[in-house]
Amino acid sequence: MADNSDTRAPNGRRYLSQPLVKHIYTADPSAHVFDGKIYVYPSHDIDAGIPDDDLGNQYAMNDYIVLSMDEPGAPTTAHPVGLKVEDVPWADKQMWAPDAAYKNGTYYLYFPARDPQGIFRIGVASSTSPVGPFKPEPEAIKGSFSIDPAVFVDDDGEAYMYFGGIWGGQLQRWATGKFDPNGSDTDLHQDDKPALCAKVAKLTPDMKEFAHEARDVVLLDEEGKPILAGDHDRRFFEASWLFKKDGKYYFTYSTGDTHFLCYAIGDNPYGPFTVKGQFLLPVQGWTSHHSVVEFKGKWWLFYHDVQLSDKNHLRCVKVTELKFNPDGTIPMIDPFTD
Ligand code: FUB
């Protein structure tokens, strides 16, 4: 694998951060602090030789490998494979962005994959170790669909899964509540209508099922009106991540084809959330996907780019500090420096 650490990016600028690991390709980092250490649950990118398309067929990942580190900037360990697609009875291919959660001595890995019918579902696997191996449930979570699960556990112990993604993530094909096999490959092409929403469902106490049918994560503009589908610089595309700071709930996400990370603030886990703006400028590569975690009083943004490959489907995970203004807004992060 090429090591481009000392090189400039194709835009002539230097990278803000360097890859956490360079011997494997990693993406979509979901970071958590478990037992005083940072664990990152990324996608494990591979080159399957599939050309780029709007459905994301080039993202043909088969397994998950957990990363860990004592603190941001410390050496990163890549652990043995934690879960393989061939060990998941309901899953066929495309193990995309995962997340993890902990409850009562058990670690839960949540992951999307396509079933044999080509429909994305979300599954769960469990382990007594944060790095696996994880034992999958035989069926996908009932009522789950689309991609990019992100699980937030609130201070009262209630857990919520945020999920969904348009284009290859198939969210637009569920617009009527049922999967439309002939639906659009991209979005609904209704720019003057409210944008498609990410979904949220509370998890059951055993962390393995939805406690209710998934609900819309409503994103509002500064006037309280729904963000429109044509507002490509701010509308939800994929990569949900929720965190809580100073009693406020921050719903963060990627705008996909415009390549920004955005954030919106709400008063409870279900929203609605008022969009405040973007906080990460486009990285090198088509996708942008991230997580935010607090560690020892500082906040960290885990994100990815394609520094090691310059190929959209061969990404590398990075970390940088996330700062906040006194009013809770987030200053823009530029993934490059001069
Ligand atoms: O890694 C495959 C897909 O790319 C993820 O599910 C999306 O969020 C995008 O990062």
Coordinates of C-alpha atoms and ligand atoms in Angstrom, one line a residue:
M1 CA 0.0 0.0 0.0
A2 CA 1.4 3.4 -0.9
D3 CA 2.3 5.7 2.0
N4 CA 1.5 9.2 1.0
S5 CA 2.1 10.7 4.5
D6 CA 4.6 13.2 3.4
T7 CA 3.0 14.1 0.1
R8 CA 0.6 16.9 -0.7
A9 CA -3.0 16.1 -1.6
P10 CA -3.9 16.4 -5.3
N11 CA -5.2 19.9 -4.6
G12 CA -1.6 20.9 -3.6
R13 CA -2.4 21.3 0.1
R14 CA -1.2 19.3 3.1
Y15 CA -3.5 16.9 5.0
L16 CA -4.8 18.1 8.4
S17 CA -4.3 14.6 9.9
Q18 CA -2.7 11.3 9.0
P19 CA -4.3 7.9 8.7
L20 CA -4.7 5.9 11.9
V21 CA -3.6 2.7 10.2
K22 CA -1.9 2.2 6.8
H23 CA -1.8 -1.6 6.3
I24 CA -5.5 -1.9 5.7
Y25 CA -8.1 0.5 4.2
T26 CA -10.7 1.7 6.7
A27 CA -13.7 4.1 6.5
D28 CA -16.9 5.3 8.2
P29 CA -15.3 5.4 11.7
S30 CA -17.7 5.1 14.6
A31 CA -15.7 5.9 17.8
H32 CA -16.7 5.1 21.4
V33 CA -15.0 5.2 24.7
F34 CA -15.3 1.9 26.5
D35 CA -13.4 1.2 29.8
G36 CA -11.2 4.3 29.4
K37 CA -10.0 3.5 25.8
I38 CA -11.1 4.6 22.4
Y39 CA -12.5 1.9 20.1
V40 CA -13.2 2.7 16.5
Y41 CA -15.7 0.6 14.5
P42 CA -14.9 1.2 10.8
S43 CA -15.8 -0.3 7.5
H44 CA -13.0 -2.4 6.1
D45 CA -12.6 -1.3 2.5
I46 CA -11.3 -3.7 -0.1
D47 CA -10.7 -3.5 -3.8
A48 CA -13.1 -5.9 -5.4
G49 CA -12.4 -4.6 -8.9
I50 CA -16.0 -3.2 -9.3
P51 CA -16.2 0.2 -11.1
D52 CA -17.8 3.2 -9.3
D53 CA -21.5 3.6 -9.8
D54 CA -24.4 5.5 -8.1
L55 CA -25.4 2.4 -6.2
G56 CA -22.0 2.1 -4.5
N57 CA -21.4 -1.4 -5.8
Q58 CA -17.7 -0.6 -5.5
Y59 CA -18.0 -0.7 -1.7
A60 CA -18.0 -4.5 -1.6
M61 CA -16.7 -5.0 1.9
N62 CA -16.9 -8.5 3.5
D63 CA -15.9 -8.1 7.2
Y64 CA -15.2 -5.8 10.1
I65 CA -12.0 -5.1 12.0
V66 CA -12.1 -3.0 15.2
L67 CA -9.4 -0.4 15.9
S68 CA -8.4 0.8 19.4
M69 CA -6.0 3.3 20.9
D70 CA -5.3 4.6 24.4
E71 CA -6.0 8.2 23.3
P72 CA -6.1 10.3 20.1
G73 CA -2.6 10.4 18.7
A74 CA -1.5 7.2 20.4
P75 CA -0.6 4.2 18.3
T76 CA -3.6 2.4 16.8
T77 CA -4.1 -1.4 17.1
A78 CA -6.1 -3.2 14.4
H79 CA -7.7 -6.3 16.0
P80 CA -8.4 -9.6 14.3
V81 CA -11.5 -9.8 12.1
G82 CA -14.5 -9.4 14.4
L83 CA -17.3 -10.5 12.0
K84 CA -17.4 -11.9 8.5
V85 CA -20.3 -11.7 6.0
E86 CA -20.2 -15.5 5.5
D87 CA -21.0 -15.9 9.2
V88 CA -24.2 -13.8 9.0
P89 CA -27.1 -16.1 7.9
W90 CA -29.3 -13.2 6.5
A91 CA -26.5 -11.2 4.8
D92 CA -25.2 -11.6 1.3
K93 CA -22.8 -8.7 0.6
Q94 CA -21.7 -5.1 1.1
M95 CA -20.9 -4.8 4.8
W96 CA -21.1 -1.0 5.0
A97 CA -20.7 1.5 7.9
P98 CA -21.1 -0.1 11.3
D99 CA -21.5 1.1 14.9
A100 CA -21.3 -0.4 18.4
A101 CA -22.9 0.0 21.8
Y102 CA -22.3 -1.4 25.3
K103 CA -24.8 -2.6 27.9
N104 CA -24.6 -4.8 30.9
G105 CA -21.3 -6.5 30.0
T106 CA -22.1 -7.1 26.3
Y107 CA -20.8 -5.2 23.3
Y108 CA -23.2 -4.9 20.3
L109 CA -22.0 -4.4 16.7
Y110 CA -24.7 -3.0 14.4
F111 CA -24.1 -3.3 10.7
P112 CA -25.9 -3.0 7.3
A113 CA -25.6 -5.5 4.5
R114 CA -27.6 -6.5 1.5
D115 CA -29.7 -9.6 1.8
P116 CA -29.9 -12.2 -1.0
Q117 CA -32.7 -10.1 -2.6
G118 CA -30.4 -7.1 -2.8
I119 CA -32.2 -5.1 -0.1
F120 CA -30.1 -3.4 2.6
R121 CA -31.1 -4.5 6.2
I122 CA -29.4 -3.8 9.5
G123 CA -28.2 -6.6 11.8
V124 CA -26.7 -6.9 15.2
A125 CA -24.0 -9.2 16.6
S126 CA -22.7 -9.4 20.2
S127 CA -19.6 -10.2 22.1
T128 CA -18.2 -10.0 25.6
S129 CA -15.2 -8.1 24.2
P130 CA -15.3 -4.7 22.5
V131 CA -13.2 -6.1 19.6
G132 CA -15.2 -9.3 19.0
P133 CA -15.4 -11.9 17.7
F134 CA -19.1 -10.9 17.4
K135 CA -21.9 -13.5 17.2
P136 CA -24.6 -12.4 14.8
E137 CA -28.3 -12.8 15.3
P138 CA -29.7 -15.1 12.6
E139 CA -32.1 -12.5 11.3
A140 CA -31.8 -8.8 10.5
I141 CA -33.5 -6.4 13.0
K142 CA -37.3 -6.5 12.2
G143 CA -38.4 -3.3 10.6
S144 CA -34.8 -2.2 9.7
F145 CA -33.8 -1.1 6.2
S146 CA -31.2 1.1 4.4
I147 CA -27.7 1.7 5.9
D148 CA -25.4 3.5 8.3
P149 CA -26.7 2.5 11.8
A150 CA -25.5 4.8 14.6
V151 CA -26.6 4.0 18.1
F152 CA -26.8 6.6 20.8
V153 CA -27.3 5.7 24.5
D154 CA -28.8 8.5 26.5
D155 CA -27.9 9.3 30.1
D156 CA -31.1 7.4 31.2
G157 CA -29.8 4.2 29.5
E158 CA -32.3 4.3 26.7
A159 CA -30.7 3.5 23.3
Y160 CA -31.7 4.9 19.9
M161 CA -30.6 3.8 16.5
Y162 CA -30.3 6.5 13.7
F163 CA -30.0 5.1 10.2
G164 CA -30.6 5.6 6.5
G165 CA -29.0 6.8 3.4
I166 CA -30.2 7.8 -0.1
W167 CA -28.8 6.7 -3.5
G168 CA -27.0 3.3 -2.9
G169 CA -28.4 3.3 0.6
Q170 CA -31.9 2.8 -0.9
L171 CA -33.8 5.1 1.5
Q172 CA -35.6 6.7 -1.5
R173 CA -37.0 3.3 -2.4
W174 CA -38.8 3.1 1.0
A175 CA -40.6 6.5 0.6
T176 CA -44.0 4.8 0.7
G177 CA -43.1 2.6 3.6
K178 CA -42.6 -0.4 1.4
F179 CA -39.6 -1.2 -0.7
D180 CA -40.0 -0.2 -4.3
P181 CA -37.7 -2.5 -6.4
N182 CA -38.2 -0.1 -9.4
G183 CA -37.5 3.0 -7.5
S184 CA -34.8 5.6 -8.3
D185 CA -31.1 4.8 -7.9
T186 CA -30.5 8.3 -6.5
D187 CA -33.3 10.4 -4.9
L188 CA -37.0 11.2 -5.5
H189 CA -36.2 14.0 -7.9
Q190 CA -38.6 16.3 -6.0
D191 CA -36.3 19.3 -5.2
D192 CA -39.2 21.5 -4.0
K193 CA -40.5 18.9 -1.5
P194 CA -39.1 18.2 2.0
A195 CA -36.0 16.1 1.8
L196 CA -36.0 12.5 2.7
C197 CA -35.3 12.0 6.4
A198 CA -32.9 9.8 8.3
K199 CA -34.8 7.4 10.6
V200 CA -34.7 6.8 14.3
A201 CA -36.0 4.0 16.5
K202 CA -35.6 3.3 20.2
L203 CA -34.0 -0.1 20.8
T204 CA -35.6 -2.7 23.1
P205 CA -33.9 -3.3 26.5
D206 CA -32.0 -6.3 25.0
M207 CA -30.5 -4.0 22.4
K208 CA -31.5 -6.4 19.6
E209 CA -34.8 -5.0 18.2
F210 CA -36.7 -1.8 17.5
A211 CA -39.1 -0.8 20.3
H212 CA -41.4 0.9 17.7
E213 CA -41.6 1.6 14.0
A214 CA -38.8 3.8 12.8
R215 CA -39.7 7.5 12.8
D216 CA -38.4 10.4 10.6
V217 CA -35.5 12.5 11.9
V218 CA -37.0 15.9 10.9
L219 CA -34.4 18.6 9.9
L220 CA -35.7 22.2 10.0
D221 CA -34.2 25.4 8.7
E222 CA -33.7 28.5 10.7
E223 CA -37.3 29.5 10.0
G224 CA -38.6 26.2 11.3
K225 CA -39.4 24.9 7.8
P226 CA -38.4 21.4 6.6
I227 CA -35.1 21.3 4.7
L228 CA -36.0 20.8 1.0
A229 CA -34.7 18.0 -1.2
G230 CA -33.1 20.6 -3.5
D231 CA -31.0 22.0 -0.7
H232 CA -28.1 19.7 -1.5
D233 CA -25.6 21.6 0.7
R234 CA -27.7 20.9 3.8
R235 CA -30.1 18.0 3.2
F236 CA -29.6 14.6 4.7
F237 CA -27.8 12.0 2.5
E238 CA -26.2 9.4 4.9
A239 CA -23.8 8.9 7.8
S240 CA -26.1 9.7 10.8
W241 CA -24.3 10.3 14.1
L242 CA -25.9 11.7 17.3
F243 CA -24.1 13.0 20.4
K244 CA -25.1 15.0 23.4
K245 CA -23.4 18.0 24.8
D246 CA -24.5 20.4 27.5
G247 CA -28.0 18.9 27.4
K248 CA -28.4 19.5 23.6
Y249 CA -28.7 16.7 21.1
Y250 CA -26.5 17.1 18.0
F251 CA -27.6 15.2 15.0
T252 CA -24.8 15.1 12.4
Y253 CA -24.7 13.7 8.9
S254 CA -23.2 13.8 5.4
T255 CA -24.7 15.7 2.5
G256 CA -23.3 13.0 0.1
D257 CA -23.1 14.4 -3.4
T258 CA -22.0 17.8 -2.1
H259 CA -19.5 16.2 0.3
F260 CA -20.1 18.2 3.5
L261 CA -20.6 17.1 7.1
C262 CA -23.5 19.1 8.6
Y263 CA -25.0 19.4 12.1
A264 CA -28.4 20.1 13.6
I265 CA -29.4 20.7 17.2
G266 CA -32.5 19.4 19.0
D267 CA -33.9 19.1 22.6
N268 CA -34.5 15.4 22.6
P269 CA -33.3 12.2 20.8
Y270 CA -36.3 12.2 18.4
G271 CA -35.9 15.8 17.3
P272 CA -36.9 17.8 15.4
F273 CA -33.4 19.2 14.8
T274 CA -32.6 22.7 13.6
V275 CA -29.8 22.7 11.0
K276 CA -26.9 24.9 12.1
G277 CA -24.6 24.4 9.1
Q278 CA -21.7 22.5 7.9
F279 CA -18.7 21.7 10.0
L280 CA -16.3 19.7 7.8
L281 CA -15.4 20.8 4.3
P282 CA -15.1 18.2 1.5
V283 CA -12.3 15.7 2.1
Q284 CA -10.3 14.0 -0.7
G285 CA -12.7 11.3 -2.1
W286 CA -16.4 11.2 -2.8
T287 CA -17.8 10.0 0.6
S288 CA -17.6 11.8 3.9
H289 CA -18.5 9.9 7.1
H290 CA -17.6 10.4 10.7
S291 CA -18.3 10.2 14.4
V292 CA -17.9 12.5 17.3
V293 CA -16.7 11.4 20.8
E294 CA -15.7 13.1 24.0
F295 CA -12.5 11.8 25.6
K296 CA -11.0 13.3 28.8
G297 CA -12.7 16.6 28.4
K298 CA -12.0 17.2 24.7
W299 CA -14.1 16.4 21.7
W300 CA -12.8 14.5 18.7
L301 CA -14.0 14.1 15.1
F302 CA -13.2 10.8 13.5
Y303 CA -13.5 11.0 9.7
H304 CA -12.0 9.5 6.5
D305 CA -10.5 10.4 3.2
V306 CA -8.7 8.6 0.4
Q307 CA -5.2 9.9 1.1
L308 CA -3.6 6.4 0.9
S309 CA -5.2 5.4 -2.5
D310 CA -6.8 8.4 -4.2
K311 CA -9.7 5.9 -5.0
N312 CA -13.2 6.5 -3.6
H313 CA -13.6 3.0 -2.3
L314 CA -10.2 2.6 -0.6
R315 CA -10.4 5.0 2.4
C316 CA -8.4 5.7 5.6
V317 CA -9.7 6.8 9.0
K318 CA -8.3 9.9 10.7
V319 CA -9.0 12.0 13.8
T320 CA -8.9 15.6 14.6
E321 CA -10.0 17.7 17.6
L322 CA -13.6 19.2 17.3
K323 CA -14.0 22.5 19.0
F324 CA -17.1 24.4 20.0
N325 CA -18.0 28.1 20.2
P326 CA -19.3 29.3 23.5
D327 CA -22.9 29.2 22.1
G328 CA -22.5 25.5 21.2
T329 CA -22.0 26.1 17.5
I330 CA -19.2 24.3 15.7
P331 CA -16.4 26.1 13.9
M332 CA -15.8 24.8 10.3
I333 CA -13.0 22.3 10.0
D334 CA -10.8 22.3 6.9
P335 CA -9.4 18.8 6.2
F336 CA -6.4 20.4 4.6
T337 CA -3.8 23.0 5.7
D338 CA -1.4 25.0 3.6
Ligands
FUB1 O1 -18.8 2.6 3.2 C1 -19.9 2.5 2.4 C2 -20.7 3.7 2.4 O2 -20.0 4.8 2.0 C3 -21.2 4.1 3.8 O3 -22.3 3.3 4.3 C4 -21.6 5.5 3.5 O4 -21.9 6.3 4.6 C5 -20.4 6.0 2.7 O5 -19.4 6.4 3.6

